[in-house]
Tab-separated table of C-alpha atoms in Angstrom:
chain	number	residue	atom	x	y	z
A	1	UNK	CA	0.000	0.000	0.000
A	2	UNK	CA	2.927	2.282	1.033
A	3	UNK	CA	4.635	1.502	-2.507
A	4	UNK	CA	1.164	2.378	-4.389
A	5	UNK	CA	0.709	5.800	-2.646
A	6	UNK	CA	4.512	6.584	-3.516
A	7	UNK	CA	4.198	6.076	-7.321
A	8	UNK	CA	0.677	7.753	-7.500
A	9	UNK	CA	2.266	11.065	-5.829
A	10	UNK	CA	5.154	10.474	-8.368
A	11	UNK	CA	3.212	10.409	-11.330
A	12	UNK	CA	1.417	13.556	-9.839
A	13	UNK	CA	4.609	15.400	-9.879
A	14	UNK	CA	5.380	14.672	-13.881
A	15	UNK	CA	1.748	16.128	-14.638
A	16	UNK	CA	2.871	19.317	-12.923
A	17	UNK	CA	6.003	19.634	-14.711
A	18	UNK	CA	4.868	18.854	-18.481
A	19	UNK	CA	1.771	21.259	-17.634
A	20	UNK	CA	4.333	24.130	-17.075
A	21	UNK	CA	6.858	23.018	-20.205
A	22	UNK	CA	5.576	25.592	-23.129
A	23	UNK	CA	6.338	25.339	-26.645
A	24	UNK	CA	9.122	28.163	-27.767
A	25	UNK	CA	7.806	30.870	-30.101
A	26	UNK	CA	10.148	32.101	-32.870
A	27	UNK	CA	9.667	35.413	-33.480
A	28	UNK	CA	9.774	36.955	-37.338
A	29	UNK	CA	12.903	39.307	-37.497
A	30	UNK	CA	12.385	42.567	-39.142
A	31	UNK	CA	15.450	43.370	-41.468
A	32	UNK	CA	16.717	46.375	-41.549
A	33	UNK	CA	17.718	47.534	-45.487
A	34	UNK	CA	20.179	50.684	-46.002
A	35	UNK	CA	18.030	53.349	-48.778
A	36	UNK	CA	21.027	54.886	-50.826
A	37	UNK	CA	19.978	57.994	-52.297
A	38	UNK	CA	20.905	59.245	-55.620
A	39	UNK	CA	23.117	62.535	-54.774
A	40	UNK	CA	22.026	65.179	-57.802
A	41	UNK	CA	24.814	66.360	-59.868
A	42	UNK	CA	25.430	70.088	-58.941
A	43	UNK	CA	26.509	71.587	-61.706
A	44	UNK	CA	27.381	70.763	-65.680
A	45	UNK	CA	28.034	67.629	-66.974
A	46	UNK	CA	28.756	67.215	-70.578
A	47	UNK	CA	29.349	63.857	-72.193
A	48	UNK	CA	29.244	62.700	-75.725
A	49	UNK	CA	28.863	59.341	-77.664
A	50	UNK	CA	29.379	58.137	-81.007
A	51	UNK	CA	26.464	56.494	-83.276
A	52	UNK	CA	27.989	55.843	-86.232
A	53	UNK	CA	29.757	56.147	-89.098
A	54	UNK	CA	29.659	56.223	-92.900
A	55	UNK	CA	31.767	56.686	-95.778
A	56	UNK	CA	31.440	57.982	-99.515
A	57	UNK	CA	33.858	59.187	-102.225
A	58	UNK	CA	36.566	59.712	-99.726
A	59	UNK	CA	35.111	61.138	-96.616
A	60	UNK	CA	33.597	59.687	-93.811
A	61	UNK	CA	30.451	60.846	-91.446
A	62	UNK	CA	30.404	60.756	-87.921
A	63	UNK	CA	27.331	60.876	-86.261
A	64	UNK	CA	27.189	61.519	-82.658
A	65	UNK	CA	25.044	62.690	-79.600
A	66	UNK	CA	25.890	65.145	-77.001
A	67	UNK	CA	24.312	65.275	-73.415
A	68	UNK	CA	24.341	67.415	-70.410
A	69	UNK	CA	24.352	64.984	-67.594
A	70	UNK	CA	24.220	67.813	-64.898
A	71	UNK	CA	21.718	69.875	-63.859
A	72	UNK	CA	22.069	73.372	-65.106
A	73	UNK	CA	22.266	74.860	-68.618
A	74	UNK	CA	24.971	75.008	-70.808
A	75	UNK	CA	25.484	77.454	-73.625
A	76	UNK	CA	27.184	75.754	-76.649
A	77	UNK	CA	28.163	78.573	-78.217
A	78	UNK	CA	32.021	78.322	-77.264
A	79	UNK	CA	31.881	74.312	-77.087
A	80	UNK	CA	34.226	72.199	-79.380
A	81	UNK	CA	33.715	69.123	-81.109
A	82	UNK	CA	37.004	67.614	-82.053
A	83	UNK	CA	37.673	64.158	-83.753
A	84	UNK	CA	41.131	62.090	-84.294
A	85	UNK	CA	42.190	59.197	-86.175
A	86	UNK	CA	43.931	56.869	-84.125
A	87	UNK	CA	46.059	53.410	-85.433
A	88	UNK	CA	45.676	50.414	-82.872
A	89	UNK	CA	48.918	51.081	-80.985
A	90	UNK	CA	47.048	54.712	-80.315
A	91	UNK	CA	49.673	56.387	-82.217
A	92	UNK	CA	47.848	59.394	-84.148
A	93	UNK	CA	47.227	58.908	-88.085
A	94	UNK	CA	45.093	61.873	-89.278
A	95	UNK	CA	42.590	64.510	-88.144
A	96	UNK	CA	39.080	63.846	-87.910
A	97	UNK	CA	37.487	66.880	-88.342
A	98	UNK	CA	35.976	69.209	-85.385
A	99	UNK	CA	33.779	72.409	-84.974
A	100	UNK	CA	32.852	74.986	-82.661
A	101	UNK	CA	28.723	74.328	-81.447
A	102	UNK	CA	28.547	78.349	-81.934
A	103	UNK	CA	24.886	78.412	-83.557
A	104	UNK	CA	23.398	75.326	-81.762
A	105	UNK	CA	21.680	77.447	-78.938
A	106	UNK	CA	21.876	75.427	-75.553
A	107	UNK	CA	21.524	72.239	-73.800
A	108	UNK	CA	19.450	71.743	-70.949
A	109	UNK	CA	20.221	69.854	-67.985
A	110	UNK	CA	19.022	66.232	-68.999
A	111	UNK	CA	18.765	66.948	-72.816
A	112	UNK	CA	20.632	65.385	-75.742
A	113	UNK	CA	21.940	67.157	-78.943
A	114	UNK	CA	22.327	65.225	-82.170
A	115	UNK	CA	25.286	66.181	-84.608
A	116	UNK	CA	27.847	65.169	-87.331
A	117	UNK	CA	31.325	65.985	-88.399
A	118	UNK	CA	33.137	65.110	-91.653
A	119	UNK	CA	36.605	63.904	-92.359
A	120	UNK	CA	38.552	62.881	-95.288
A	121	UNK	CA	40.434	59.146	-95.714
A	122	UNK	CA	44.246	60.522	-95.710
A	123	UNK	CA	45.913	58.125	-94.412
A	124	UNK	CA	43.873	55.263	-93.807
A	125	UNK	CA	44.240	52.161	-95.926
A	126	UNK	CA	42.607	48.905	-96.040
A	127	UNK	CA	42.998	46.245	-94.058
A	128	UNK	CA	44.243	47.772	-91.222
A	129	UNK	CA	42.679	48.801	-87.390
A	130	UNK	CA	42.318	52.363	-86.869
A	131	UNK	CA	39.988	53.584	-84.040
A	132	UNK	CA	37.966	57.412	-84.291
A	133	UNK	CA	38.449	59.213	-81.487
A	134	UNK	CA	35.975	62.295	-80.165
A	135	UNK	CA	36.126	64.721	-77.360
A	136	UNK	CA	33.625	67.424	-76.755
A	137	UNK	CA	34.717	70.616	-75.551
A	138	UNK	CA	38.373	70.316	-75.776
A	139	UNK	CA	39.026	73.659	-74.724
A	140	UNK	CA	37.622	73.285	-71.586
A	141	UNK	CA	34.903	76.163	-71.968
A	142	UNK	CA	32.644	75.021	-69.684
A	143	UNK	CA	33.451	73.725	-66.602
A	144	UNK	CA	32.066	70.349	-65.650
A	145	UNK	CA	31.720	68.227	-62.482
A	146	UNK	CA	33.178	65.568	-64.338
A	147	UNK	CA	35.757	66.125	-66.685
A	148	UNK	CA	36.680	62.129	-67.317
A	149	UNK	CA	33.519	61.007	-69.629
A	150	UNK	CA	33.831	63.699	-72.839
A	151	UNK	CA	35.878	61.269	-75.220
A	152	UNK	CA	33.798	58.431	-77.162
A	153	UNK	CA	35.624	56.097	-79.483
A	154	UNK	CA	34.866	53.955	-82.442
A	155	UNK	CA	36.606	51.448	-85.046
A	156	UNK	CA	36.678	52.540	-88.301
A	157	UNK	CA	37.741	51.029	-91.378
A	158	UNK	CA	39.775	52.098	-94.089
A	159	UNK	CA	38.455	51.534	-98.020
A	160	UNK	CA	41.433	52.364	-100.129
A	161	UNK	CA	45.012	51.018	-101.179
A	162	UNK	CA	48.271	52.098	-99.756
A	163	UNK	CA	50.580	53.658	-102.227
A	164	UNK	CA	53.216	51.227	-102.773
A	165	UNK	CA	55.307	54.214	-103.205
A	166	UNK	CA	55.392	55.484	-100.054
A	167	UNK	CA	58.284	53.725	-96.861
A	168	UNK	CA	56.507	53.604	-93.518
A	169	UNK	CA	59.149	52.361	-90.591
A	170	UNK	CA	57.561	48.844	-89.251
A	171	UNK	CA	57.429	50.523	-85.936
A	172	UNK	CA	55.329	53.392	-87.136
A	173	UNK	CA	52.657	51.128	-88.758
A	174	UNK	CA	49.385	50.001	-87.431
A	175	UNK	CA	48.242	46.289	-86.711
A	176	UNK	CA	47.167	44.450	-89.401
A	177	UNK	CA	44.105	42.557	-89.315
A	178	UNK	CA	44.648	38.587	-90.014
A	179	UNK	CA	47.178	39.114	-92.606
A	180	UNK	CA	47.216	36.373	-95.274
A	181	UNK	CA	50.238	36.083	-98.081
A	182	UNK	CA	48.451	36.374	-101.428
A	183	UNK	CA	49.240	34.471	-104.535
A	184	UNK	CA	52.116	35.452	-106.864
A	185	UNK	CA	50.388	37.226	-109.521
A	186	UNK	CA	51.936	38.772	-112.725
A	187	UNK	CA	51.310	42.475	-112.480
A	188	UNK	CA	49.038	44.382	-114.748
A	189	UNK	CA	50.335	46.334	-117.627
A	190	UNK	CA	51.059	50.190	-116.284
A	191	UNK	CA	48.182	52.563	-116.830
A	192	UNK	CA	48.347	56.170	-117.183
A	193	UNK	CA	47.244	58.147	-114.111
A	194	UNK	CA	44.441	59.990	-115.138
A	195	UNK	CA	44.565	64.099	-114.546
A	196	UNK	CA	45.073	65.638	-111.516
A	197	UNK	CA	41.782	66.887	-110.170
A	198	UNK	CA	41.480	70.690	-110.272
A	199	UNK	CA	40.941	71.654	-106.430
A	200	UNK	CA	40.283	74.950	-104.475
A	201	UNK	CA	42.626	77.463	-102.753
A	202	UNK	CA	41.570	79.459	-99.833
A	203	UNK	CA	43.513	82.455	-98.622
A	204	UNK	CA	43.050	85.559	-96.583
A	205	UNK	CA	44.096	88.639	-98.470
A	206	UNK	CA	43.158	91.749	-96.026
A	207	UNK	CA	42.143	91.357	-92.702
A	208	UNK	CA	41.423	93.912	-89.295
A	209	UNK	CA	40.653	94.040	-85.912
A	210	UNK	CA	38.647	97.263	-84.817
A	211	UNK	CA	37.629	98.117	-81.246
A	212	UNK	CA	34.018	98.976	-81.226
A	213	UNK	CA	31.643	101.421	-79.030
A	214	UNK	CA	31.221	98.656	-76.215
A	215	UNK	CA	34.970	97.920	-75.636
A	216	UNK	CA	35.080	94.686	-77.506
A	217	UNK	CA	37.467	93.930	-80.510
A	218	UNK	CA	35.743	92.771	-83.698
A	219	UNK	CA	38.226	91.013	-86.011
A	220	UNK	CA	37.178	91.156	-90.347
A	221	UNK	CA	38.951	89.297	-92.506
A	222	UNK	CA	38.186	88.459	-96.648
A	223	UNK	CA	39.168	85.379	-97.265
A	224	UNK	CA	39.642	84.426	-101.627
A	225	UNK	CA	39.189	81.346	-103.504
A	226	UNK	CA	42.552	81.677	-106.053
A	227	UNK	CA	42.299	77.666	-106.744
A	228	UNK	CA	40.920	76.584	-110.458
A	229	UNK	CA	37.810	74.656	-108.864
A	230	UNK	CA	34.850	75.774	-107.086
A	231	UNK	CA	34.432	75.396	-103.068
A	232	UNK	CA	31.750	74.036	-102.169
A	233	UNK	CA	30.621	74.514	-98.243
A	234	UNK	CA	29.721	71.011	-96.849
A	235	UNK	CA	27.700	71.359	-93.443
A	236	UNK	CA	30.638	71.635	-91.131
A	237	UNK	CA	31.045	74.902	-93.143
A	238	UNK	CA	34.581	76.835	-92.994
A	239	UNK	CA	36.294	77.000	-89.570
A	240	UNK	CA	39.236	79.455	-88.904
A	241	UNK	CA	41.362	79.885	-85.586
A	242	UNK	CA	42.724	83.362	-83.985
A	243	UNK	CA	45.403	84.044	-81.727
A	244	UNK	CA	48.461	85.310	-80.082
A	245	UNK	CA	51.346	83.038	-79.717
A	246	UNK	CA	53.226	83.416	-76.846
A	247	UNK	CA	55.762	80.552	-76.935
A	248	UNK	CA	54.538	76.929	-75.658
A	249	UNK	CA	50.695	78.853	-75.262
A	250	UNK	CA	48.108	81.121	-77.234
A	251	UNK	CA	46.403	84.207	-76.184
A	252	UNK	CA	42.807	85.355	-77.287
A	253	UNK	CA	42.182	81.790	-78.941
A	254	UNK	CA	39.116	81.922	-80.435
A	255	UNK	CA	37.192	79.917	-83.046
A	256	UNK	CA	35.296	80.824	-85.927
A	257	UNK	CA	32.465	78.855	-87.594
A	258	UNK	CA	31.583	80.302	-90.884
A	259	UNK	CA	28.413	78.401	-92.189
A	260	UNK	CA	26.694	78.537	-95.404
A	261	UNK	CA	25.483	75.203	-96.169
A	262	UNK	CA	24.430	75.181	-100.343
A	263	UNK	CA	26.643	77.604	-101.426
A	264	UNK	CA	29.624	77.621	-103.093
A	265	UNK	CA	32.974	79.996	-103.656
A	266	UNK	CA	33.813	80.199	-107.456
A	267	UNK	CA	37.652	80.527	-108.203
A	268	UNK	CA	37.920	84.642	-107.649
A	269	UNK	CA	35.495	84.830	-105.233
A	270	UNK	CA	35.956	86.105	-102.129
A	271	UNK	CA	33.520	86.213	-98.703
A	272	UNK	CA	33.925	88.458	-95.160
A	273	UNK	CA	33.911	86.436	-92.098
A	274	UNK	CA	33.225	88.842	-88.675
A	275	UNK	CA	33.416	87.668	-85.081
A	276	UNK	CA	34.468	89.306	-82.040
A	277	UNK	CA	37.009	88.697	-79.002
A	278	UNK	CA	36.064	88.326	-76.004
A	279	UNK	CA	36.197	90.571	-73.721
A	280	UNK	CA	38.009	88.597	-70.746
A	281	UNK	CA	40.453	87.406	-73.716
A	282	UNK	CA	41.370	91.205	-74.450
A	283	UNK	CA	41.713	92.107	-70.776
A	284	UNK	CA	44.478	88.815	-70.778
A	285	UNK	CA	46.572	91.520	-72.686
A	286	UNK	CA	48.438	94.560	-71.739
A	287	UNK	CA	46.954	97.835	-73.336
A	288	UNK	CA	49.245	99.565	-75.667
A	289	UNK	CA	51.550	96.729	-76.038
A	290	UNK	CA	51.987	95.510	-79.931
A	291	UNK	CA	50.652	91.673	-80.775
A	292	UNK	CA	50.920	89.732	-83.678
A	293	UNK	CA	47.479	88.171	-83.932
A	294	UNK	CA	47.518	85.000	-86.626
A	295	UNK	CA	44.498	83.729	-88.348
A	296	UNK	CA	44.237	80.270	-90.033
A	297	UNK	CA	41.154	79.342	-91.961
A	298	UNK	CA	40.297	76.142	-92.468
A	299	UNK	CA	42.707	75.269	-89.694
A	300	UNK	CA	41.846	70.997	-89.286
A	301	UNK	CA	42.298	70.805	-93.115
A	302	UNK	CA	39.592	69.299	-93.669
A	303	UNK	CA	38.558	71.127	-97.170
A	304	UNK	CA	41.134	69.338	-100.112
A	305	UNK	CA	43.077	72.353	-101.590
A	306	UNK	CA	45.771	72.718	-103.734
A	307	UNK	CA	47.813	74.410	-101.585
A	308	UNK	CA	47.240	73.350	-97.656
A	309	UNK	CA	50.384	76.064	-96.390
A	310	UNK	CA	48.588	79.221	-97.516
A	311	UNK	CA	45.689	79.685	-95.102
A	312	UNK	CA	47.587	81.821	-92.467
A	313	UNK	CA	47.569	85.932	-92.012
A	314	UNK	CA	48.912	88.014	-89.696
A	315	UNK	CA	47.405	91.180	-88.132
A	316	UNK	CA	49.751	93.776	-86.069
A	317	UNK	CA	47.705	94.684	-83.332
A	318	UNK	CA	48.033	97.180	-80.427
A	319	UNK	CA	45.153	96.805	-77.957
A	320	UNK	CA	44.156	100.147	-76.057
A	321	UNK	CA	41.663	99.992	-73.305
């Protein structure tokens, strides 16, 4: 009886202890996630891209588009577009034509302008890499919060023969693409070249710089088509450079964008471009002193002439202010 009463107050005991055991709870944890925020750009930001390019008759097309990545507007009126020819070693082969954006208004901040230079083929041959290189403002005219995304590159291809005439050092010549050894053939009979081509000459024959009622410098010069062939203005139009050399570095550099898409200069013919200095240029100088100031139209070459080494004119000019 004794041994029955102690297991029925043991068995009591277990009851009480599995009545207080509770199942454990796991509770859902709330995860924290970090929100980063897009920090607006404060200021201009110009970059540029490249969207192709085509060639005819000697002269390529580039097509590209130009966006302002910041938030305030820019004025494209002193912006450059300039464009190299590059081999695949990077060493430089030709230019590749550039222009000043001087009647292309302005870009606001988020907004995209579409535009095209042209170039000629000098230098580049078949069968060989070359790579087209283009930076917008070059000059550094407009100050940018980031001055590391304003060159776009793309390959381009070259459509003519090299002129077996003509000795490039292996170490100056760009990589070949998969070159194969053709078959020995027996060459072709010689053939007369046919006529040279008559071409266009510009040249500046009088020129002036006159300080006008509102203390800015306006600089006229006529420039003169003496070739035998007629020029005829493709739309990057003619583009001239002024300045004042001053050993390594140029004073008042300014670019001029002369624009008159459809027409053309008959040999004889001559047209007046106009464009002013600007006035924190002018106050770079000292007043009184004497300058040479140099003028060079079609200054990337870009326009074939007969004569490429005739397109510079010098003005004396003595600054008083």
């Amino acid at each position: 009886m004794r041994q029955l009463l102690i297991l029925i107050a043991c068995l009591a005991i277990a009851a009480s202890c599995l009545a207080q055991i509770r199942p454990v709870q796991t509770k859902p944890v709330t995860a924290t996630t970090n929100v980063i925020k897009n920090v607006a750009i404060n200021g201009a930001d110009l970059s540029v891209t490249i969207t192709g390019i085509t060639y005819k008759e000697g002269n390529y097309t580039i097509s590209y588009t130009l966006r302002n990545n910041g938030n305030v507007t820019v004025d494209l009126q002193n912006v450059t577009m300039q464009g190299n020819i590059y081999d695949a070693n990077g060493k430089y082969v030709s230019p590749g034509g550039g222009m000043v954006l001087k009647y292309d208004g302005v870009l606001n901040a988020g907004q995209e302008f579409k535009g095209s230079l042209g170039c000629t083929d000098k230098n580049v041959y078949k069968n060989w890499n070359y790579k087209y290189v283009l930076k917008a403002d070059e000059t550094n005219a407009i100050a940018e919060v980031n001055e590391n995304n304003n060159t776009a590159e793309y390959p381009i291809v070259g459509y003519k023969d090299a002129m077996a005439n003509v000795s490039v050092a292996t170490s100056e010549r760009p990589q070949k693409i998969s070159p194969v050894t053709p078959p020995v053939q027996t060459p072709p009979p010689p053939v007369a070249p046919p006529p040279a081509k008559p071409l266009p000459d510009l040249v500046i024959t009088s020129g002036s710089i006159t300080k006008k009622p509102d203390n800015t410098f306006e600089v006229q010069y006529t420039m003169k088509n003496i070739g035998a062939a007629d020029l005829e203005i493709g739309i990057n139009g003619i583009r001239s450079n002024g300045r004042i050399p001053d050993g390594t570095i140029s004073k008042c550099n300014t670019y001029h964008f002369s624009n008159f898409p459809g027409k053309v200069l008959k040999p004889g013919e001559t047209y007046i471009n106009i464009y002013t200095i600007a006035p924190n240029l002018i106050a770079m100088l000292n007043s009184g002193q004497q300058y040479e100031y140099w003028i060079t139209i079609d200054y990337i070459k870009d326009i074939k002439e007969s004569n490429e080494n005739n397109n510079d004119f010098k003005i004396n000019f003595r600054p008083i202010f």
